mmCIF file of C-alpha atoms in Angstrom:
data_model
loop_
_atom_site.group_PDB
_atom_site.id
_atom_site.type_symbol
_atom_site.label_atom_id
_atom_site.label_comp_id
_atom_site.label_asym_id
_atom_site.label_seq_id
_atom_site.Cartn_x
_atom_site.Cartn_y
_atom_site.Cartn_z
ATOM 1 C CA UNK B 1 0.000 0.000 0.000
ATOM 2 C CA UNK B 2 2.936 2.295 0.711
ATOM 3 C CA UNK B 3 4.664 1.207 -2.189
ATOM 4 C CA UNK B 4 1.604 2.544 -4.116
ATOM 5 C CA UNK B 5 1.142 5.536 -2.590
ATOM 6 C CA UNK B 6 4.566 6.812 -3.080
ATOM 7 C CA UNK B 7 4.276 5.849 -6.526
ATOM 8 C CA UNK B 8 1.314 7.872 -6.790
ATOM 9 C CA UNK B 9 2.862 11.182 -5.167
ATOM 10 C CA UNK B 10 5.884 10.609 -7.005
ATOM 11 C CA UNK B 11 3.930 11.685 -10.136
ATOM 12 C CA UNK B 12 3.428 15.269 -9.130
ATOM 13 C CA UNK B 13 6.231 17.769 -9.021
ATOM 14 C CA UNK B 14 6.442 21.653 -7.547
ATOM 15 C CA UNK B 15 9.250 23.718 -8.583
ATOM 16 C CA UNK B 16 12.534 22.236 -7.625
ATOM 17 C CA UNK B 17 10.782 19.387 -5.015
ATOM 18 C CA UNK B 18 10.018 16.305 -6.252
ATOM 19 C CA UNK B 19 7.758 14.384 -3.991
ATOM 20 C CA UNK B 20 8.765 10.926 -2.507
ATOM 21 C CA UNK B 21 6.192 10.157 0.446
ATOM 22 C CA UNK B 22 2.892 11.994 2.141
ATOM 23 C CA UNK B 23 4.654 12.475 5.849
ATOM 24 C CA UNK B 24 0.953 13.902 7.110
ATOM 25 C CA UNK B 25 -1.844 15.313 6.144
ATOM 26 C CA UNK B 26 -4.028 18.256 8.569
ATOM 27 C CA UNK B 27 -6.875 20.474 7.420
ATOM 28 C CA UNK B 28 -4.671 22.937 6.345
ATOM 29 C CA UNK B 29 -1.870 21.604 4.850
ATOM 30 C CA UNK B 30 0.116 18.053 3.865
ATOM 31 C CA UNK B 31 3.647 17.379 4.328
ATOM 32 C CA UNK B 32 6.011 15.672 2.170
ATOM 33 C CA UNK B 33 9.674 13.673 2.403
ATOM 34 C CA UNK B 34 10.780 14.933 -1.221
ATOM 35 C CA UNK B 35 14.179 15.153 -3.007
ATOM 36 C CA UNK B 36 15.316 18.810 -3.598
ATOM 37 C CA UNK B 37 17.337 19.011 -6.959
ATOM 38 C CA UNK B 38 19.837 21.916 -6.991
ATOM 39 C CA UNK B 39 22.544 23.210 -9.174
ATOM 40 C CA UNK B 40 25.500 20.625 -10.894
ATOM 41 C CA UNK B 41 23.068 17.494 -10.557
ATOM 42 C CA UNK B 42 22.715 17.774 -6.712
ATOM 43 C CA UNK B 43 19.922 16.447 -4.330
ATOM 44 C CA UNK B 44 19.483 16.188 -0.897
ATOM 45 C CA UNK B 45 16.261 14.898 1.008
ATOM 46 C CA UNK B 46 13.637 18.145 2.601
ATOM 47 C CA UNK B 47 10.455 17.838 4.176
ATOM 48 C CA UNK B 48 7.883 20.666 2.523
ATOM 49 C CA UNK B 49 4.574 21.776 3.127
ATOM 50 C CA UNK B 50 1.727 22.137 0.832
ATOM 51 C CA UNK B 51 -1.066 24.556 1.725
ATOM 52 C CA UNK B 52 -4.613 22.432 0.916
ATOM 53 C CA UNK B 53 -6.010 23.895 -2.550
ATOM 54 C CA UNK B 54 -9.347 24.994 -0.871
ATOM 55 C CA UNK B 55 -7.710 27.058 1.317
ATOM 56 C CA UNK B 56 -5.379 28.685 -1.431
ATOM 57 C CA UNK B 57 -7.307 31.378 -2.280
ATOM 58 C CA UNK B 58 -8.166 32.288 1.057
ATOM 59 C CA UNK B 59 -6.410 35.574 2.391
ATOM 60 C CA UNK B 60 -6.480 34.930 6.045
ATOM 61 C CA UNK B 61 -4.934 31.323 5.295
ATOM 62 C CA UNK B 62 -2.586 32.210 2.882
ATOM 63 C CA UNK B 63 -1.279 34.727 4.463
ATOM 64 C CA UNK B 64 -1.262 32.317 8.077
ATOM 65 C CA UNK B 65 0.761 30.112 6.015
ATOM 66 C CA UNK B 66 3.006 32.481 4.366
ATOM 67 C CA UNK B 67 4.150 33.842 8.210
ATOM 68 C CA UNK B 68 4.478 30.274 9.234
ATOM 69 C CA UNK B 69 6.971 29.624 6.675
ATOM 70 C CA UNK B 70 8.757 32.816 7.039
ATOM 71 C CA UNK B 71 9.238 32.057 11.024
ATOM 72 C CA UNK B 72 10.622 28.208 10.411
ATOM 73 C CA UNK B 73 13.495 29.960 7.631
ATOM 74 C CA UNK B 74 14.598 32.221 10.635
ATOM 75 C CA UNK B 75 14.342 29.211 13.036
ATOM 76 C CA UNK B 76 16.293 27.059 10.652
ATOM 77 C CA UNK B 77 19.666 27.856 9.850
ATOM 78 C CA UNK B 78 22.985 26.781 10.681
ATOM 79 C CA UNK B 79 23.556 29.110 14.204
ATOM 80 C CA UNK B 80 20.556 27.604 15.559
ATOM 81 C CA UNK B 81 20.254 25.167 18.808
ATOM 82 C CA UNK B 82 17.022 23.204 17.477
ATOM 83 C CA UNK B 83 15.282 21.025 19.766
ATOM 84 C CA UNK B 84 13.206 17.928 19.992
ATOM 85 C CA UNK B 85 10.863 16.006 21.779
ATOM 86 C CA UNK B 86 11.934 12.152 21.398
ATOM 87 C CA UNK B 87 10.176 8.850 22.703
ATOM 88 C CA UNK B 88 6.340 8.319 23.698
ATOM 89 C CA UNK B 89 4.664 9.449 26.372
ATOM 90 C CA UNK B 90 5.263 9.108 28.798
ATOM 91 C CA UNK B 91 8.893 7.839 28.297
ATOM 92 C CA UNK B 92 9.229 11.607 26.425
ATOM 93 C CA UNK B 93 13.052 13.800 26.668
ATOM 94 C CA UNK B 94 13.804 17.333 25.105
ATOM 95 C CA UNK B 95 17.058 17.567 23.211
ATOM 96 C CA UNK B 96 19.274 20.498 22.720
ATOM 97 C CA UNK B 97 21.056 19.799 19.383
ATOM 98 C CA UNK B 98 23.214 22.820 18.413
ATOM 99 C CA UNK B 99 24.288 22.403 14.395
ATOM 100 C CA UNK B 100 27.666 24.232 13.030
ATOM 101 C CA UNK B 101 30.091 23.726 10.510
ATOM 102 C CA UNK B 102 31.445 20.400 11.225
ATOM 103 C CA UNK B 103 35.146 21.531 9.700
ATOM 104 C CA UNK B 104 35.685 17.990 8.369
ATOM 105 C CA UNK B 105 38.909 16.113 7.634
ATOM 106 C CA UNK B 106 37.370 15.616 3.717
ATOM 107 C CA UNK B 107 34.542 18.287 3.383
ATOM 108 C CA UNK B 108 32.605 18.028 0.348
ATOM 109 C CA UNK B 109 32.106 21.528 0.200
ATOM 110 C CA UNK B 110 35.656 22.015 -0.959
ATOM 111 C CA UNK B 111 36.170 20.455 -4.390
ATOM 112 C CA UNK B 112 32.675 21.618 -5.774
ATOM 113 C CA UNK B 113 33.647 25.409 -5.484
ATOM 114 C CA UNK B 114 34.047 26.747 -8.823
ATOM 115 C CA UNK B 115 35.994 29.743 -7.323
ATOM 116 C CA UNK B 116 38.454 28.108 -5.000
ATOM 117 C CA UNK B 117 36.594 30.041 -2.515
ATOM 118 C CA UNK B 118 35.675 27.196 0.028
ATOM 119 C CA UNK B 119 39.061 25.786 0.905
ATOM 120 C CA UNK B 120 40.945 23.920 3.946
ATOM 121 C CA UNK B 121 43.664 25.184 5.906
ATOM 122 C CA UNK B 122 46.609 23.008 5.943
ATOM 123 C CA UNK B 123 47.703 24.006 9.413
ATOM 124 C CA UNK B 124 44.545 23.644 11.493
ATOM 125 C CA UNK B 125 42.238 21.871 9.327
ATOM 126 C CA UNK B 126 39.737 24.725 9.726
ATOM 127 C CA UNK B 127 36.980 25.385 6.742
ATOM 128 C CA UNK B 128 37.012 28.730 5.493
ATOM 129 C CA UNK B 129 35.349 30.768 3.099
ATOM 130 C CA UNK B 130 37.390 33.894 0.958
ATOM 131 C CA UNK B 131 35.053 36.228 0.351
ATOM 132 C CA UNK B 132 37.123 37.599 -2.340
ATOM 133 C CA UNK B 133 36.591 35.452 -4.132
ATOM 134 C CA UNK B 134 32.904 34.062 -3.185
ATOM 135 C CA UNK B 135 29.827 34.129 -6.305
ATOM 136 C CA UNK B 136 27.745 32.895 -4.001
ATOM 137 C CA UNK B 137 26.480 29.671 -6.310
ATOM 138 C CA UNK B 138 25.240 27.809 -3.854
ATOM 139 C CA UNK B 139 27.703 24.366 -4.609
ATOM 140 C CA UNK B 140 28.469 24.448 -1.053
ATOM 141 C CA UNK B 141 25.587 24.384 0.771
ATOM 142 C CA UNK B 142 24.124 21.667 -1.822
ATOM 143 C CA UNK B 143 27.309 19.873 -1.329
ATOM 144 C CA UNK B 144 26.922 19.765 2.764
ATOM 145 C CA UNK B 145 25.095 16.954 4.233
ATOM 146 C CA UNK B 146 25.174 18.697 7.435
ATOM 147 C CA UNK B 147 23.111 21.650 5.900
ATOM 148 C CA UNK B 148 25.325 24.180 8.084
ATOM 149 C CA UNK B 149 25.696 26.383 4.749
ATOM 150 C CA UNK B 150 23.647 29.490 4.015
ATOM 151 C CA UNK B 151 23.710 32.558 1.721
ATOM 152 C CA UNK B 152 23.738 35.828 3.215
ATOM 153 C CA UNK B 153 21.234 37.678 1.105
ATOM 154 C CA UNK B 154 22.317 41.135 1.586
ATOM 155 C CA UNK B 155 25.845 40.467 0.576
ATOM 156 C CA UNK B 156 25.151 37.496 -1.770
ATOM 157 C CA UNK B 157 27.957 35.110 -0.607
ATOM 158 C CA UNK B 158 27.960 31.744 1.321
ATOM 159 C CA UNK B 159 28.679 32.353 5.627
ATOM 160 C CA UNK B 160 29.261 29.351 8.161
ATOM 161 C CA UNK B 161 31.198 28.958 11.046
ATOM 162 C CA UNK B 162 34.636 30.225 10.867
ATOM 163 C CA UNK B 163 35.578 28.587 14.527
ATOM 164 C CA UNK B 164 36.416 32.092 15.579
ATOM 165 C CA UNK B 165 39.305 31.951 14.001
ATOM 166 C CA UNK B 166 40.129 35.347 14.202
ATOM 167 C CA UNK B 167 39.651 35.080 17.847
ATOM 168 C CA UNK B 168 41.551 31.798 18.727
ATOM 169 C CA UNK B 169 45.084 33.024 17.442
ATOM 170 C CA UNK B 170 44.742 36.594 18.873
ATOM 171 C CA UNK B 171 47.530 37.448 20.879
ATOM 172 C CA UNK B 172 46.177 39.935 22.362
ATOM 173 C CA UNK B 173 43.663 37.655 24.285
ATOM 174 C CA UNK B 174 44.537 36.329 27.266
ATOM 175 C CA UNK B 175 45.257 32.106 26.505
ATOM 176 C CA UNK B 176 42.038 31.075 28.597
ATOM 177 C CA UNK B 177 40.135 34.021 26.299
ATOM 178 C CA UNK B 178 41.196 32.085 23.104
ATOM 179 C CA UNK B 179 38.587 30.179 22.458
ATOM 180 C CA UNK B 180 35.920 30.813 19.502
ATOM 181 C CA UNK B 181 32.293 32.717 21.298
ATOM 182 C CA UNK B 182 29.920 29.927 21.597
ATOM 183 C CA UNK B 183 32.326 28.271 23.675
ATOM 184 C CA UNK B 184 32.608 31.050 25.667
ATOM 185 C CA UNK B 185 29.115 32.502 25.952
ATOM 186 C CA UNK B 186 27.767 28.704 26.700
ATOM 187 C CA UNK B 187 26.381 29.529 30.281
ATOM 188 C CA UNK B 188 26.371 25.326 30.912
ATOM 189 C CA UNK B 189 29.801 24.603 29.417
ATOM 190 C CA UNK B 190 28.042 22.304 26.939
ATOM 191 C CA UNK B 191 30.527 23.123 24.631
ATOM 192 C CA UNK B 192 34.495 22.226 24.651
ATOM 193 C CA UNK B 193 37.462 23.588 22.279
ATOM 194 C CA UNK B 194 40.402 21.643 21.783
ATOM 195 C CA UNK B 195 42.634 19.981 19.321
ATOM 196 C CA UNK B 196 40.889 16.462 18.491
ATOM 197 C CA UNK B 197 44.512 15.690 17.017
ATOM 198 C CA UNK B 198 45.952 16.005 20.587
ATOM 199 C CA UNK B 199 45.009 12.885 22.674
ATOM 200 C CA UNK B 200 45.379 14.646 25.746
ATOM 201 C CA UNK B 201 43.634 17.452 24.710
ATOM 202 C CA UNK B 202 39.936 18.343 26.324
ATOM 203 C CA UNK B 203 38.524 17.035 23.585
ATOM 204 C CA UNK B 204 40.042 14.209 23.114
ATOM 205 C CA UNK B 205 40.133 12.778 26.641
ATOM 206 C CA UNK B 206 36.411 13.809 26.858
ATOM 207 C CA UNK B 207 35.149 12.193 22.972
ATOM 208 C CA UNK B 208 37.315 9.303 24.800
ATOM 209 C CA UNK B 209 35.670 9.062 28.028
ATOM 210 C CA UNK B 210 32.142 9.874 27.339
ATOM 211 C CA UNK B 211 31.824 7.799 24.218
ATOM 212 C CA UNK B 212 31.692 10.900 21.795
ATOM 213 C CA UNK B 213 30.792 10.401 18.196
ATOM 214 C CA UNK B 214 30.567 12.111 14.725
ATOM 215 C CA UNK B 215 27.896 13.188 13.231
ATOM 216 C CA UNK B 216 26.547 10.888 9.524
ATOM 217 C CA UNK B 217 29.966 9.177 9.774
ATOM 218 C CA UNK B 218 28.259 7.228 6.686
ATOM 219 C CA UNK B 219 28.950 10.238 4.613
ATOM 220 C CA UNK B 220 32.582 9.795 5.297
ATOM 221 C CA UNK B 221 33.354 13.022 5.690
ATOM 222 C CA UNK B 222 35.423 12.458 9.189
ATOM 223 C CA UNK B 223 34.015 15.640 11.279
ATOM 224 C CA UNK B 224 36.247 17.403 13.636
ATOM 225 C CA UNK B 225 33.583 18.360 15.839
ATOM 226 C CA UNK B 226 31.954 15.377 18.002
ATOM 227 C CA UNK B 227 28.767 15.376 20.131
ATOM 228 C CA UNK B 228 28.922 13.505 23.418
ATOM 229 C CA UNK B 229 25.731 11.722 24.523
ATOM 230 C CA UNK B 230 23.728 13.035 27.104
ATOM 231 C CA UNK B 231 24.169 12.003 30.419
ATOM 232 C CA UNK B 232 21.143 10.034 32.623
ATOM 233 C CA UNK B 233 20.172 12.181 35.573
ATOM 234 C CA UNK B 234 17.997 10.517 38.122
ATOM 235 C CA UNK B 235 15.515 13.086 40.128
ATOM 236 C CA UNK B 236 14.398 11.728 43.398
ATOM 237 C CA UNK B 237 10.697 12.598 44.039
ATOM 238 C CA UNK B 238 9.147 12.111 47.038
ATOM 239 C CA UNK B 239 5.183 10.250 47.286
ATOM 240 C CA UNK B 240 3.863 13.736 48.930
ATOM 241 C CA UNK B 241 5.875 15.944 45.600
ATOM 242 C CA UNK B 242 3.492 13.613 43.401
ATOM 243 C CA UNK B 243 0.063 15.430 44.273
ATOM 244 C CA UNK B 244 -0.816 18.967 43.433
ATOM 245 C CA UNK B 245 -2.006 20.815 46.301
ATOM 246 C CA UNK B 246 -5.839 22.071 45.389
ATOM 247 C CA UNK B 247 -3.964 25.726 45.443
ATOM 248 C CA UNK B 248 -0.032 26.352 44.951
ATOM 249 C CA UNK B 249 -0.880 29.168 47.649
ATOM 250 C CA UNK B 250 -1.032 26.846 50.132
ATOM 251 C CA UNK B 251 2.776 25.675 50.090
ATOM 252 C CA UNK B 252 3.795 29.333 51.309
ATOM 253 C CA UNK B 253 0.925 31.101 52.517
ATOM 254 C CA UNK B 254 -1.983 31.254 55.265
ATOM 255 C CA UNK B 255 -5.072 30.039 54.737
ATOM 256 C CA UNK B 256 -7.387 32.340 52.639
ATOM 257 C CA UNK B 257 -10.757 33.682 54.187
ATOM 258 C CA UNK B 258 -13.464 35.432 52.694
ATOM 259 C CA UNK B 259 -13.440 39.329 53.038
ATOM 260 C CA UNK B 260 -16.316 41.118 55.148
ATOM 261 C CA UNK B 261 -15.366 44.935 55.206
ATOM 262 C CA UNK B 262 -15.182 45.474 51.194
ATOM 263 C CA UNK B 263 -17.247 43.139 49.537
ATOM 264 C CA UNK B 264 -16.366 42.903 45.432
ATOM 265 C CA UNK B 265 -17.059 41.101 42.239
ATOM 266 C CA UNK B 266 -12.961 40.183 42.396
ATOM 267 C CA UNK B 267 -12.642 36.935 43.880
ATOM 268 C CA UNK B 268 -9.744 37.495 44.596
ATOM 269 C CA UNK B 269 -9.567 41.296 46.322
ATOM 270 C CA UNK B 270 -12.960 39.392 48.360
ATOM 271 C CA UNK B 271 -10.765 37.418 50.668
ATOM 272 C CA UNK B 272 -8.139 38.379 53.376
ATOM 273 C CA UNK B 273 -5.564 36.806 54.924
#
């Protein structure tokens, strides 16, 4: 049955998306798994929404829609920490997964740049882009499985993460200062800058000790940056924390009494402590 469904969606097209799968279907809209064709020959897989025809020429929905779409494309780019709900109630946990440039040991985003723009520094291994020299095609970001590429519309050229690399070989900084800004601003320390290379580095003794991994290692890419998984935390509750008290008042306050001297329509202003 699935087989001929997608079969059946695979028959329609719009723009650039070519359908693969119906993902879900509401009263305003369906969602579809479809493969995104780009410039060169590439493809990578999107999910896309598709407002319901009835509604189309509706003003109010349409334009609903249209401010829907507009927030998610500010909510997803590559500086974003997205988050997600995973398991079923009530086994649910929220994830924090913050998304950069990966600075890989082979990133694809290299050899498709017509320019030379995108290139690899020999010394560090960190990604760069030369703005110089930037047409902003687009190769790149197609190119990325990691989808940490964007254009900068004002200035029409690619950005990512440079790794603050104008900040971690400043002299000026003091050594412990030398570290690129999310590292730094992180008020949790979620974050840790090192040299993967070094085995005794941070890094390194933490990817080692905490089981860290890279990201789509299928692609084969070999990303410098790791994620470590999270750890359990077990919360102790007591049999009394279980029940919610018929008013959160009374955990910190006296008992309530009904007001004789002012009587109001305001519940609330009609009783005195």
């Amino acid at each position: 049955m699935l087989g001929e469904v997608t079969a059946a969606i695979a028959q329609k097209s719009f723009g650039k998306y070519r359908p693969i799968a119906e993902l879900g279907r509401g009263g305003m809209a369906t969602v579809y798994l479809a493969a995104a064709t780009g410039p060169a020959g590439f493809s990578k897989l999107v999910v896309f929404k598709q407002l319901q025809a009835e509604l189309a020429n509706d003003p109010e929905f349409r334009d609903m829609f249209l401010d829907e779409a507009r927030l998610a494309a500010r909510l997803n780019h590559p500086n974003i920490v997205q988050t997600f709900e995973v398991g079923e109630f009530p086994n649910t946990q929220t994830v924090h997964f913050p998304k950069s440039c990966l600075h890989c040991e082979d990133p694809p985003c290299v050899p498709v740049c017509p320019t030379g723009a995108s290139y690899k520094r020999k010394e560090d291994g960190i990604v760069l882009i030369d703005y110089d020299k930037c047409i902003g095609c687009g190769y790149c970001a197609w190119a990325c499985p990691y989808g940490v590429r964007e254009i900068d519309e004002h200035r029409k050229e690619m950005t990512k993460c440079t790794l603050c690399v104008d900040r971690i070989y400043n002299e000026d900084l003091a050594p412990q200062d030398r570290r690129p800004a999310c590292v730094m601003a992180c008020p949790t320390s979620a974050r840790i800058f090192g040299d993967v290379h070094d085995p005794e580095s941070d890094v390194s003794v933490a990817i080692r000790e905490r089981g860290g991994y890279a990201l789509m290692p299928e692609w084969g890419t070999v990303p410098s940056n790791h994620y470590l998984p999270r750890r359990k935390v077990e919360i102790k509750i007591r049999e009394d924390e279980l029940v919610r008290p018929d008013s959160p008042r009374k955990i910190d306050a006296p008992t309530l009494h009904p007001g004789t001297e002012r009587p109001t329509l305001d519940d609330a202003a009609n009783f005195s402590g």
